[in-house]
mmCIF file of C-alpha atoms in Angstrom:
data_model
loop_
_atom_site.group_PDB
_atom_site.id
_atom_site.type_symbol
_atom_site.label_atom_id
_atom_site.label_comp_id
_atom_site.label_asym_id
_atom_site.label_seq_id
_atom_site.Cartn_x
_atom_site.Cartn_y
_atom_site.Cartn_z
ATOM 1 C CA MET A 1 -89.074 -28.574 -12.680
ATOM 2 C CA GLY A 2 -87.506 -31.042 -10.228
ATOM 3 C CA ALA A 3 -86.238 -30.076 -6.494
ATOM 4 C CA GLN A 4 -82.955 -28.160 -6.789
ATOM 5 C CA PRO A 5 -80.379 -28.497 -3.926
ATOM 6 C CA HIS A 6 -80.880 -25.652 -1.501
ATOM 7 C CA ARG A 7 -77.853 -23.063 -1.960
ATOM 8 C CA GLY A 8 -77.346 -22.294 1.654
ATOM 9 C CA ARG A 9 -74.916 -24.267 3.634
ATOM 10 C CA PRO A 10 -77.024 -26.468 5.989
ATOM 11 C CA ASP A 11 -73.351 -27.522 7.554
ATOM 12 C CA GLU A 12 -72.548 -24.330 9.494
ATOM 13 C CA GLY A 13 -72.955 -23.903 12.933
ATOM 14 C CA ARG A 14 -74.009 -27.053 15.529
ATOM 15 C CA ALA A 15 -77.474 -27.696 14.152
ATOM 16 C CA ASP A 16 -78.920 -31.202 15.277
ATOM 17 C CA ALA A 17 -77.673 -34.111 13.714
ATOM 18 C CA LEU A 18 -79.416 -37.393 12.937
ATOM 19 C CA PHE A 19 -77.293 -38.982 15.455
ATOM 20 C CA GLY A 20 -74.376 -38.098 17.370
ATOM 21 C CA ILE A 21 -70.506 -38.734 17.377
ATOM 22 C CA GLU A 22 -70.699 -40.692 19.932
ATOM 23 C CA GLU A 23 -73.017 -43.377 17.848
ATOM 24 C CA ILE A 24 -70.773 -43.315 15.073
ATOM 25 C CA ASP A 25 -69.069 -46.751 15.841
ATOM 26 C CA THR A 26 -65.185 -46.231 13.805
ATOM 27 C CA GLY A 27 -63.603 -48.089 16.534
ATOM 28 C CA ARG A 28 -64.739 -51.577 15.241
ATOM 29 C CA GLU A 29 -63.180 -52.587 11.973
ATOM 30 C CA ALA A 30 -65.034 -54.780 9.158
ATOM 31 C CA HIS A 31 -68.704 -54.332 9.699
ATOM 32 C CA VAL A 32 -69.576 -57.626 8.272
ATOM 33 C CA PRO A 33 -70.809 -60.856 9.767
ATOM 34 C CA ALA A 34 -68.451 -62.643 12.068
ATOM 35 C CA ASP A 35 -68.666 -65.935 9.951
ATOM 36 C CA ALA A 36 -68.026 -64.293 6.760
ATOM 37 C CA GLY A 37 -64.699 -65.918 6.259
ATOM 38 C CA PRO A 38 -61.440 -64.732 4.552
ATOM 39 C CA LEU A 39 -62.237 -60.844 2.949
ATOM 40 C CA PHE A 40 -61.162 -59.919 -0.476
ATOM 41 C CA ARG A 41 -58.991 -57.344 0.899
ATOM 42 C CA ASP A 42 -56.435 -59.826 2.511
ATOM 43 C CA SER A 43 -56.748 -62.030 -0.808
ATOM 44 C CA PRO A 44 -53.350 -62.163 -3.145
ATOM 45 C CA ALA A 45 -55.186 -60.552 -5.979
ATOM 46 C CA ALA A 46 -56.086 -57.338 -3.307
ATOM 47 C CA ARG A 47 -52.538 -57.414 -2.167
ATOM 48 C CA ARG A 48 -51.202 -57.199 -6.185
ATOM 49 C CA LEU A 49 -53.265 -54.333 -6.807
ATOM 50 C CA LEU A 50 -51.910 -52.752 -3.008
ATOM 51 C CA ALA A 51 -48.833 -53.748 -2.456
ATOM 52 C CA VAL A 52 -48.036 -50.853 -0.291
ATOM 53 C CA ARG A 53 -43.905 -50.585 0.688
ATOM 54 C CA GLU A 54 -44.166 -46.947 2.065
ATOM 55 C CA ILE A 55 -46.943 -44.588 3.992
ATOM 56 C CA ARG A 56 -46.707 -41.562 3.873
ATOM 57 C CA ALA A 57 -48.663 -40.039 7.209
ATOM 58 C CA GLU A 58 -49.514 -36.938 8.956
ATOM 59 C CA PRO A 59 -48.189 -37.544 12.559
ATOM 60 C CA ALA A 60 -52.190 -37.120 13.535
ATOM 61 C CA ALA A 61 -53.074 -39.460 11.106
ATOM 62 C CA ALA A 62 -50.810 -42.025 11.813
ATOM 63 C CA ALA A 63 -51.771 -41.996 15.710
ATOM 64 C CA SER A 64 -55.474 -41.710 15.045
ATOM 65 C CA PRO A 65 -57.397 -45.220 15.432
ATOM 66 C CA ARG A 66 -58.239 -45.502 11.970
ATOM 67 C CA GLY A 67 -54.804 -44.778 10.707
ATOM 68 C CA ARG A 68 -53.162 -47.189 13.211
ATOM 69 C CA ARG A 69 -55.497 -49.742 11.980
ATOM 70 C CA ILE A 70 -54.306 -49.110 8.358
ATOM 71 C CA ILE A 71 -50.765 -49.039 9.336
ATOM 72 C CA ALA A 72 -50.946 -52.700 10.918
ATOM 73 C CA ARG A 73 -52.562 -54.036 7.898
ATOM 74 C CA PHE A 74 -49.404 -53.021 6.334
ATOM 75 C CA PRO A 75 -46.808 -54.425 8.779
ATOM 76 C CA ASP A 76 -44.026 -54.144 6.579
ATOM 77 C CA ALA A 77 -44.492 -50.555 4.589
ATOM 78 C CA GLU A 78 -41.645 -48.169 6.108
ATOM 79 C CA ILE A 79 -43.682 -45.110 7.752
ATOM 80 C CA VAL A 80 -42.624 -41.779 6.445
ATOM 81 C CA PRO A 81 -43.946 -38.610 8.495
ATOM 82 C CA VAL A 82 -45.230 -35.732 6.273
ATOM 83 C CA ASP A 83 -46.451 -32.137 7.386
ATOM 84 C CA SER A 84 -49.382 -32.360 4.859
ATOM 85 C CA HIS A 85 -51.054 -35.017 2.844
ATOM 86 C CA TRP A 86 -51.634 -32.201 0.086
ATOM 87 C CA GLY A 87 -47.896 -31.135 -0.676
ATOM 88 C CA ILE A 88 -45.301 -33.808 -0.803
ATOM 89 C CA PRO A 89 -42.667 -32.509 -2.717
ATOM 90 C CA ASP A 90 -41.171 -35.765 -4.234
ATOM 91 C CA LEU A 91 -44.476 -36.997 -5.079
ATOM 92 C CA HIS A 92 -46.803 -34.119 -6.512
ATOM 93 C CA GLY A 93 -45.604 -32.159 -9.171
ATOM 94 C CA ASN A 94 -42.277 -34.103 -9.402
ATOM 95 C CA ALA A 95 -41.990 -35.010 -13.216
ATOM 96 C CA GLY A 96 -39.505 -37.588 -12.411
ATOM 97 C CA ASN A 97 -42.297 -39.942 -11.256
ATOM 98 C CA VAL A 98 -44.063 -40.570 -14.776
ATOM 99 C CA ASP A 99 -42.026 -43.505 -15.512
ATOM 100 C CA ARG A 100 -43.250 -44.711 -12.236
ATOM 101 C CA TRP A 101 -46.992 -43.801 -12.475
ATOM 102 C CA VAL A 102 -48.538 -47.254 -11.825
ATOM 103 C CA ARG A 103 -45.877 -48.523 -9.064
ATOM 104 C CA ILE A 104 -46.682 -45.427 -7.347
ATOM 105 C CA LYS A 105 -50.279 -45.973 -7.150
ATOM 106 C CA SER A 106 -49.639 -49.564 -5.625
ATOM 107 C CA GLU A 107 -46.457 -49.009 -3.436
ATOM 108 C CA VAL A 108 -47.456 -45.909 -1.673
ATOM 109 C CA LEU A 109 -50.408 -44.798 0.484
ATOM 110 C CA VAL A 110 -51.025 -41.280 2.038
ATOM 111 C CA LEU A 111 -52.745 -40.850 5.593
ATOM 112 C CA GLY A 112 -54.401 -37.635 6.243
ATOM 113 C CA GLU A 113 -56.517 -35.701 8.213
ATOM 114 C CA LYS A 114 -59.184 -33.856 5.824
ATOM 115 C CA LYS A 115 -59.300 -30.253 7.435
ATOM 116 C CA THR A 116 -61.866 -28.553 5.068
ATOM 117 C CA LEU A 117 -65.603 -30.221 5.216
ATOM 118 C CA THR A 118 -67.157 -28.882 2.483
ATOM 119 C CA THR A 119 -70.545 -30.396 1.018
ATOM 120 C CA ARG A 120 -71.332 -29.226 -2.195
ATOM 121 C CA PRO A 121 -74.351 -28.274 -4.781
ATOM 122 C CA ASN A 122 -74.285 -30.751 -7.625
ATOM 123 C CA GLY A 123 -77.409 -31.372 -9.597
ATOM 124 C CA ARG A 124 -76.318 -33.811 -12.116
ATOM 125 C CA SER A 125 -75.292 -37.665 -10.696
ATOM 126 C CA ALA A 126 -75.975 -36.339 -7.245
ATOM 127 C CA ASP A 127 -77.617 -33.318 -5.283
ATOM 128 C CA TRP A 128 -74.235 -33.250 -3.329
ATOM 129 C CA ILE A 129 -71.077 -33.767 -3.603
ATOM 130 C CA ALA A 130 -69.761 -35.010 -0.143
ATOM 131 C CA PRO A 131 -66.723 -34.757 1.735
ATOM 132 C CA GLY A 132 -64.991 -38.297 0.595
ATOM 133 C CA PRO A 133 -63.204 -40.725 2.568
ATOM 134 C CA ALA A 134 -60.123 -40.871 -0.050
ATOM 135 C CA ASN A 135 -58.667 -38.971 -2.429
ATOM 136 C CA GLY A 136 -56.422 -40.615 -5.413
ATOM 137 C CA CYS A 137 -56.819 -44.095 -6.785
ATOM 138 C CA ALA A 138 -54.557 -47.210 -6.958
ATOM 139 C CA MET A 139 -56.155 -47.876 -10.601
ATOM 140 C CA ALA A 140 -54.561 -45.869 -13.543
ATOM 141 C CA CYS A 141 -57.690 -45.041 -16.077
ATOM 142 C CA ALA A 142 -55.727 -42.780 -18.870
ATOM 143 C CA TYR A 143 -58.375 -40.276 -18.834
ATOM 144 C CA CYS A 144 -59.125 -39.667 -14.757
ATOM 145 C CA TYR A 145 -59.338 -35.976 -14.045
ATOM 146 C CA VAL A 146 -58.307 -36.491 -10.261
ATOM 147 C CA PRO A 147 -54.495 -36.475 -11.132
ATOM 148 C CA ARG A 148 -54.609 -33.151 -12.691
ATOM 149 C CA ARG A 149 -54.752 -31.679 -9.185
ATOM 150 C CA LYS A 150 -51.682 -33.443 -7.832
ATOM 151 C CA GLY A 151 -49.231 -33.289 -10.483
ATOM 152 C CA TYR A 152 -47.449 -36.566 -11.235
ATOM 153 C CA ALA A 153 -48.387 -39.021 -8.916
ATOM 154 C CA ASN A 154 -51.740 -39.739 -7.635
ATOM 155 C CA PRO A 155 -51.401 -42.207 -4.883
ATOM 156 C CA ILE A 156 -54.707 -43.085 -2.326
ATOM 157 C CA THR A 157 -54.759 -40.422 0.531
ATOM 158 C CA VAL A 158 -57.110 -41.628 2.932
ATOM 159 C CA PHE A 159 -58.325 -39.490 5.337
ATOM 160 C CA THR A 160 -58.436 -41.055 9.182
ATOM 161 C CA ASN A 161 -60.807 -38.610 10.689
ATOM 162 C CA ILE A 162 -64.122 -40.566 9.494
ATOM 163 C CA GLU A 163 -65.808 -39.522 12.505
ATOM 164 C CA ARG A 164 -65.823 -35.909 11.338
ATOM 165 C CA ILE A 165 -66.888 -36.699 8.085
ATOM 166 C CA ILE A 166 -69.759 -38.380 9.199
ATOM 167 C CA ALA A 167 -70.848 -35.930 11.763
ATOM 168 C CA HIS A 168 -70.703 -33.299 9.402
ATOM 169 C CA LEU A 169 -72.920 -35.243 6.600
ATOM 170 C CA SER A 170 -75.334 -35.978 9.657
ATOM 171 C CA ARG A 171 -75.771 -32.265 10.233
ATOM 172 C CA HIS A 172 -76.176 -31.627 6.441
ATOM 173 C CA VAL A 173 -78.956 -34.200 6.187
ATOM 174 C CA ALA A 174 -80.880 -33.468 9.244
ATOM 175 C CA ARG A 175 -80.899 -29.496 8.312
ATOM 176 C CA LEU A 176 -82.051 -30.311 4.672
ATOM 177 C CA GLY A 177 -85.010 -32.574 6.281
ATOM 178 C CA PRO A 178 -87.220 -34.556 3.727
ATOM 179 C CA LYS A 179 -86.956 -34.211 0.008
ATOM 180 C CA THR A 180 -90.607 -33.098 -1.269
ATOM 181 C CA GLU A 181 -89.883 -32.714 -4.877
ATOM 182 C CA ALA A 182 -88.567 -35.222 -7.275
ATOM 183 C CA ASN A 183 -85.558 -34.242 -9.622
ATOM 184 C CA GLN A 184 -83.314 -36.430 -11.643
ATOM 185 C CA CYS A 185 -80.729 -37.467 -8.907
ATOM 186 C CA ASP A 186 -83.741 -39.290 -7.066
ATOM 187 C CA PRO A 187 -87.605 -38.875 -6.347
ATOM 188 C CA THR A 188 -87.279 -38.967 -2.668
ATOM 189 C CA ALA A 189 -84.073 -38.924 -1.561
ATOM 190 C CA TRP A 190 -81.366 -36.414 -1.194
ATOM 191 C CA VAL A 191 -78.149 -37.934 -3.146
ATOM 192 C CA TYR A 192 -74.685 -37.233 -1.841
ATOM 193 C CA ASP A 193 -71.774 -38.405 -3.993
ATOM 194 C CA ILE A 194 -69.269 -39.758 -1.469
ATOM 195 C CA GLY A 195 -66.789 -40.832 -4.502
ATOM 196 C CA GLU A 196 -66.115 -37.834 -6.223
ATOM 197 C CA ASN A 197 -62.168 -38.182 -6.478
ATOM 198 C CA SER A 198 -61.683 -41.562 -5.456
ATOM 199 C CA ASP A 199 -62.943 -44.934 -6.182
ATOM 200 C CA CYS A 200 -64.545 -46.310 -2.873
ATOM 201 C CA SER A 201 -64.469 -49.856 -3.937
ATOM 202 C CA VAL A 202 -60.616 -49.399 -3.786
ATOM 203 C CA ASP A 203 -60.974 -47.771 -0.858
ATOM 204 C CA ALA A 204 -62.504 -50.552 1.370
ATOM 205 C CA LEU A 205 -59.335 -52.448 0.545
ATOM 206 C CA ILE A 206 -57.687 -50.243 2.810
ATOM 207 C CA SER A 207 -59.954 -49.558 5.703
ATOM 208 C CA ASP A 208 -63.548 -49.188 7.135
ATOM 209 C CA ASN A 209 -64.126 -45.682 5.844
ATOM 210 C CA VAL A 210 -66.725 -46.718 3.042
ATOM 211 C CA ALA A 211 -68.279 -49.322 5.284
ATOM 212 C CA ASP A 212 -68.622 -46.713 8.071
ATOM 213 C CA LEU A 213 -70.486 -44.158 5.167
ATOM 214 C CA VAL A 214 -72.530 -47.226 4.092
ATOM 215 C CA ARG A 215 -73.661 -48.226 7.517
ATOM 216 C CA ALA A 216 -74.547 -43.759 8.339
ATOM 217 C CA PHE A 217 -76.463 -43.741 4.912
ATOM 218 C CA ALA A 218 -78.551 -47.048 6.153
ATOM 219 C CA ARG A 219 -79.857 -44.847 8.965
ATOM 220 C CA TRP A 220 -80.813 -41.664 7.015
ATOM 221 C CA PRO A 221 -84.212 -42.256 5.706
ATOM 222 C CA SER A 222 -84.018 -38.512 3.585
ATOM 223 C CA ALA A 223 -80.715 -39.734 2.211
ATOM 224 C CA LYS A 224 -78.689 -41.937 -0.091
ATOM 225 C CA ALA A 225 -74.952 -42.503 -0.558
ATOM 226 C CA SER A 226 -73.816 -42.461 -4.443
ATOM 227 C CA PHE A 227 -70.357 -43.576 -5.890
ATOM 228 C CA ALA A 228 -69.344 -44.756 -9.474
ATOM 229 C CA THR A 229 -66.967 -47.692 -9.385
ATOM 230 C CA LYS A 230 -64.655 -49.634 -11.828
ATOM 231 C CA PHE A 231 -63.790 -52.034 -9.344
ATOM 232 C CA VAL A 232 -65.533 -55.133 -8.296
ATOM 233 C CA ASN A 233 -65.123 -55.450 -4.407
ATOM 234 C CA PRO A 234 -67.131 -58.514 -2.888
ATOM 235 C CA ASP A 235 -66.442 -57.297 0.523
ATOM 236 C CA LEU A 236 -69.050 -54.566 0.211
ATOM 237 C CA LEU A 237 -71.472 -57.479 -0.294
ATOM 238 C CA LEU A 238 -71.452 -58.169 3.322
ATOM 239 C CA LEU A 239 -72.412 -54.631 4.222
ATOM 240 C CA ASP A 240 -76.515 -54.039 5.091
ATOM 241 C CA PRO A 241 -76.936 -50.743 3.003
ATOM 242 C CA ARG A 242 -80.626 -51.102 2.904
ATOM 243 C CA GLY A 243 -81.576 -49.499 -0.141
ATOM 244 C CA ARG A 244 -79.576 -46.378 1.118
ATOM 245 C CA THR A 245 -76.213 -46.637 -1.324
ATOM 246 C CA ARG A 246 -76.099 -46.402 -5.016
ATOM 247 C CA VAL A 247 -73.483 -48.073 -6.868
ATOM 248 C CA ARG A 248 -72.999 -46.865 -10.010
ATOM 249 C CA PHE A 249 -70.838 -49.897 -12.399
ATOM 250 C CA SER A 250 -68.818 -47.481 -14.923
ATOM 251 C CA VAL A 251 -68.973 -49.479 -18.385
ATOM 252 C CA MET A 252 -67.966 -49.096 -21.803
ATOM 253 C CA PRO A 253 -66.710 -51.000 -24.585
ATOM 254 C CA PRO A 254 -64.207 -53.673 -23.558
ATOM 255 C CA GLU A 255 -61.864 -52.446 -26.662
ATOM 256 C CA ASP A 256 -61.824 -49.107 -25.138
ATOM 257 C CA SER A 257 -61.244 -50.681 -21.617
ATOM 258 C CA LYS A 258 -58.350 -52.459 -21.999
ATOM 259 C CA LEU A 259 -56.554 -49.774 -23.440
ATOM 260 C CA LEU A 260 -57.952 -46.799 -21.030
ATOM 261 C CA ASP A 261 -58.636 -48.361 -17.695
ATOM 262 C CA ILE A 262 -55.605 -49.749 -16.696
ATOM 263 C CA ARG A 263 -55.626 -51.739 -13.624
ATOM 264 C CA THR A 264 -59.412 -52.201 -13.313
ATOM 265 C CA SER A 265 -61.790 -55.107 -13.005
ATOM 266 C CA PRO A 266 -63.083 -56.347 -16.621
ATOM 267 C CA VAL A 267 -66.149 -54.614 -17.877
ATOM 268 C CA GLU A 268 -67.868 -57.816 -18.029
ATOM 269 C CA SER A 269 -67.267 -58.745 -14.560
ATOM 270 C CA ARG A 270 -68.558 -55.333 -13.369
ATOM 271 C CA ILE A 271 -71.765 -56.114 -14.998
ATOM 272 C CA ALA A 272 -71.907 -59.315 -13.966
ATOM 273 C CA ALA A 273 -71.707 -58.215 -10.307
ATOM 274 C CA ALA A 274 -74.971 -56.044 -10.739
ATOM 275 C CA GLY A 275 -77.372 -58.488 -9.673
ATOM 276 C CA ASP A 276 -75.119 -59.659 -6.568
ATOM 277 C CA PHE A 277 -74.991 -56.026 -5.454
ATOM 278 C CA LEU A 278 -78.695 -55.482 -5.756
ATOM 279 C CA GLU A 279 -79.139 -58.648 -3.857
ATOM 280 C CA ALA A 280 -77.397 -57.362 -1.058
ATOM 281 C CA GLY A 281 -79.263 -54.173 -0.629
ATOM 282 C CA TYR A 282 -77.460 -51.743 -2.743
ATOM 283 C CA GLU A 283 -79.567 -49.701 -5.556
ATOM 284 C CA VAL A 284 -77.461 -50.296 -9.238
ATOM 285 C CA HIS A 285 -77.073 -47.960 -11.748
ATOM 286 C CA PHE A 286 -74.477 -47.859 -14.866
ATOM 287 C CA ASN A 287 -72.417 -45.094 -15.898
ATOM 288 C CA LEU A 288 -72.075 -45.183 -19.635
ATOM 289 C CA SER A 289 -68.491 -42.994 -19.661
ATOM 290 C CA PRO A 290 -66.510 -41.951 -20.637
ATOM 291 C CA VAL A 291 -67.487 -42.326 -24.611
ATOM 292 C CA VAL A 292 -64.581 -42.222 -26.384
ATOM 293 C CA LEU A 293 -64.822 -41.236 -30.218
ATOM 294 C CA ARG A 294 -62.943 -43.319 -32.522
ATOM 295 C CA PRO A 295 -63.737 -45.838 -35.596
ATOM 296 C CA GLY A 296 -66.346 -48.075 -34.699
ATOM 297 C CA TRP A 297 -67.277 -46.502 -31.651
ATOM 298 C CA ASP A 298 -70.994 -46.774 -32.118
ATOM 299 C CA THR A 299 -70.892 -50.467 -33.114
ATOM 300 C CA ASP A 300 -69.116 -51.148 -30.170
ATOM 301 C CA TRP A 301 -71.328 -49.373 -27.891
ATOM 302 C CA ALA A 302 -74.098 -51.109 -29.367
ATOM 303 C CA LEU A 303 -72.793 -54.749 -28.943
ATOM 304 C CA LEU A 304 -71.827 -53.581 -25.154
ATOM 305 C CA LEU A 305 -75.572 -52.694 -24.652
ATOM 306 C CA ARG A 306 -76.770 -56.220 -25.972
ATOM 307 C CA HIS A 307 -74.517 -57.980 -23.637
ATOM 308 C CA MET A 308 -76.114 -55.908 -20.886
ATOM 309 C CA ASP A 309 -79.375 -56.525 -22.100
ATOM 310 C CA ASP A 310 -78.501 -60.568 -22.296
ATOM 311 C CA VAL A 311 -76.905 -61.013 -19.143
ATOM 312 C CA LEU A 312 -78.494 -58.434 -16.705
ATOM 313 C CA PRO A 313 -81.593 -60.266 -14.640
ATOM 314 C CA ALA A 314 -84.849 -58.711 -14.832
ATOM 315 C CA SER A 315 -84.598 -57.092 -11.249
ATOM 316 C CA VAL A 316 -81.545 -55.168 -12.131
ATOM 317 C CA LYS A 317 -83.162 -53.889 -15.160
ATOM 318 C CA GLY A 318 -86.031 -53.062 -13.251
ATOM 319 C CA GLN A 319 -84.463 -50.371 -11.153
ATOM 320 C CA ALA A 320 -81.407 -49.282 -13.345
ATOM 321 C CA ALA A 321 -80.953 -46.183 -14.885
ATOM 322 C CA ALA A 322 -77.734 -44.722 -16.264
ATOM 323 C CA GLU A 323 -75.661 -41.612 -16.927
ATOM 324 C CA VAL A 324 -74.150 -40.738 -20.243
ATOM 325 C CA ILE A 325 -70.515 -39.229 -19.964
ATOM 326 C CA MET A 326 -68.842 -37.822 -23.242
ATOM 327 C CA LEU A 327 -64.815 -37.633 -22.780
ATOM 328 C CA THR A 328 -63.391 -34.492 -21.321
ATOM 329 C CA HIS A 329 -59.538 -34.606 -21.328
ATOM 330 C CA ASN A 330 -56.619 -32.333 -20.522
ATOM 331 C CA HIS A 331 -53.835 -30.642 -21.874
ATOM 332 C CA ASP A 332 -51.759 -31.375 -19.291
ATOM 333 C CA LEU A 333 -52.754 -35.045 -18.516
ATOM 334 C CA HIS A 334 -51.963 -35.642 -22.367
ATOM 335 C CA ASP A 335 -48.482 -34.444 -21.834
ATOM 336 C CA LEU A 336 -48.086 -36.703 -18.874
ATOM 337 C CA ASN A 337 -49.620 -40.140 -20.558
ATOM 338 C CA LEU A 338 -47.032 -39.611 -23.541
ATOM 339 C CA GLY A 339 -44.721 -40.218 -20.930
ATOM 340 C CA TRP A 340 -45.953 -43.404 -19.576
ATOM 341 C CA HIS A 341 -48.852 -44.606 -21.948
ATOM 342 C CA PRO A 342 -48.998 -42.651 -25.472
ATOM 343 C CA ARG A 343 -50.858 -45.440 -27.024
ATOM 344 C CA ALA A 344 -53.948 -44.032 -25.131
ATOM 345 C CA GLU A 345 -53.608 -40.662 -26.675
ATOM 346 C CA ASP A 346 -54.199 -42.273 -29.917
ATOM 347 C CA VAL A 347 -57.989 -42.215 -28.847
ATOM 348 C CA LEU A 348 -57.829 -39.300 -26.200
ATOM 349 C CA TRP A 349 -56.311 -36.416 -27.853
ATOM 350 C CA ARG A 350 -58.341 -35.819 -31.240
ATOM 351 C CA PRO A 351 -57.770 -32.051 -32.163
ATOM 352 C CA ASP A 352 -59.570 -32.872 -35.075
ATOM 353 C CA LEU A 353 -62.580 -33.296 -32.903
ATOM 354 C CA GLN A 354 -62.090 -31.304 -29.738
ATOM 355 C CA GLN A 355 -61.832 -27.472 -28.662
ATOM 356 C CA PRO A 356 -60.264 -26.120 -25.803
ATOM 357 C CA LYS A 357 -62.252 -25.160 -23.066
ATOM 358 C CA ARG A 358 -60.598 -23.342 -19.480
ATOM 359 C CA SER A 359 -61.466 -25.142 -16.452
ATOM 360 C CA GLN A 360 -62.528 -23.535 -12.931
ATOM 361 C CA ASN A 361 -59.056 -24.338 -11.632
ATOM 362 C CA GLY A 362 -57.376 -22.707 -14.441
ATOM 363 C CA SER A 363 -55.748 -25.287 -16.172
ATOM 364 C CA TRP A 364 -56.965 -26.270 -19.720
ATOM 365 C CA ASN A 365 -59.453 -29.318 -20.902
ATOM 366 C CA VAL A 366 -60.387 -30.397 -24.186
ATOM 367 C CA ARG A 367 -63.861 -31.869 -25.098
ATOM 368 C CA TYR A 368 -65.523 -32.619 -28.145
ATOM 369 C CA ARG A 369 -66.854 -29.621 -30.213
ATOM 370 C CA GLY A 370 -70.353 -28.849 -29.584
ATOM 371 C CA GLY A 371 -71.765 -30.086 -32.950
ATOM 372 C CA VAL A 372 -69.630 -33.341 -32.491
ATOM 373 C CA LYS A 373 -70.733 -34.124 -29.495
ATOM 374 C CA GLY A 374 -74.210 -33.121 -29.993
ATOM 375 C CA GLU A 375 -74.805 -35.857 -32.410
ATOM 376 C CA ALA A 376 -72.794 -38.334 -30.249
ATOM 377 C CA VAL A 377 -75.040 -37.793 -27.330
ATOM 378 C CA GLU A 378 -78.248 -38.402 -29.834
ATOM 379 C CA THR A 379 -76.549 -41.738 -31.203
ATOM 380 C CA MET A 380 -75.823 -42.970 -27.756
ATOM 381 C CA ARG A 381 -79.623 -42.102 -26.787
ATOM 382 C CA THR A 382 -80.527 -44.093 -29.729
ATOM 383 C CA LEU A 383 -78.182 -47.074 -28.963
ATOM 384 C CA VAL A 384 -80.030 -47.321 -25.549
ATOM 385 C CA ALA A 385 -83.299 -46.970 -26.692
ATOM 386 C CA THR A 386 -82.720 -49.681 -29.647
ATOM 387 C CA HIS A 387 -80.467 -52.161 -27.491
ATOM 388 C CA ALA A 388 -81.126 -51.639 -23.627
ATOM 389 C CA PRO A 389 -84.827 -49.869 -23.533
ATOM 390 C CA TRP A 390 -85.126 -50.869 -19.768
ATOM 391 C CA LEU A 391 -81.742 -48.436 -19.158
ATOM 392 C CA ARG A 392 -83.536 -44.991 -18.151
ATOM 393 C CA ILE A 393 -81.057 -42.141 -18.875
ATOM 394 C CA ARG A 394 -80.795 -40.088 -16.135
ATOM 395 C CA TYR A 395 -78.977 -37.310 -18.120
ATOM 396 C CA ALA A 396 -76.206 -37.072 -20.709
ATOM 397 C CA PHE A 397 -73.588 -34.617 -21.416
#
């Protein structure tokens, strides 16, 4: 049996970290070569994705060095003070925002400080879920679980106290020590998911939080950062991850993506970027997710896997692995989607195939029934073995 994350709390107390807070350089924006040229985050394409007109900011976050730099990136935005990044009445839980679902994601940014720093055991995609540098997203995937926690609007919240997050992780990594037994997450490194509630590729358009995390993990020989993404941000190629950050490109049949992955990079672009990211020093994996069951789904997945086999270089295939994740939906999100993107619910909401399950936070999720899900997982395993035999499946559920 593979190594399991310790269930203790390695972050408690003031144990020796791998390097001190004074060594964490968060005062310097853009850890990129001086001759790198214009950054993608300053391009018209990036500005279309994030056309920020309003910044809701906790006073301490706005006054911090990271907060001031973020505000300077959007000089025309109105700054609106808020007591807490979490409970903003006219954003969170306001049903009237449904018809502005995508506009809010583009035009509103929230700045806050992450008050509670907790690293939770995972054991599937990663050994640990790290306290992330942001929450929310500028993209609008119709199946995303993150909005369920915030009601009717889910713009990006950037946490400006990145130095505390990195110091917390440094202590956690130091207390764990070397990984002595391989598991499905990684054979030698403790893997930390740094983007559970956001997309780090999009977050990197706003600040250097992700760059700081990539830089930190590059110096920790026993740990590895990991994040899933549906957005190709070429600025990340200018960093120096030294093999200590795993990028998991999420892919699905283009027909599904065009309907469900709103404001994301095309699936073909995500696949095409894999070689560049590997060459830049990242480990590159794939998330085959979510698998949405609808007529012809297996045929379209076969086509996608054959496309990956045709275009990916041997170097990517030689180190790639995948996660297969079946769709989980949510009753409240179903009702919300009916207000802004009802066509998505034609494939996401399938009472004939799904069964309800109460989540840990008390809301009702729906998942494919056991027999249906089991057959679909086996079909996906067969499709991968047939059309992309080089793609090792780390786990499927």
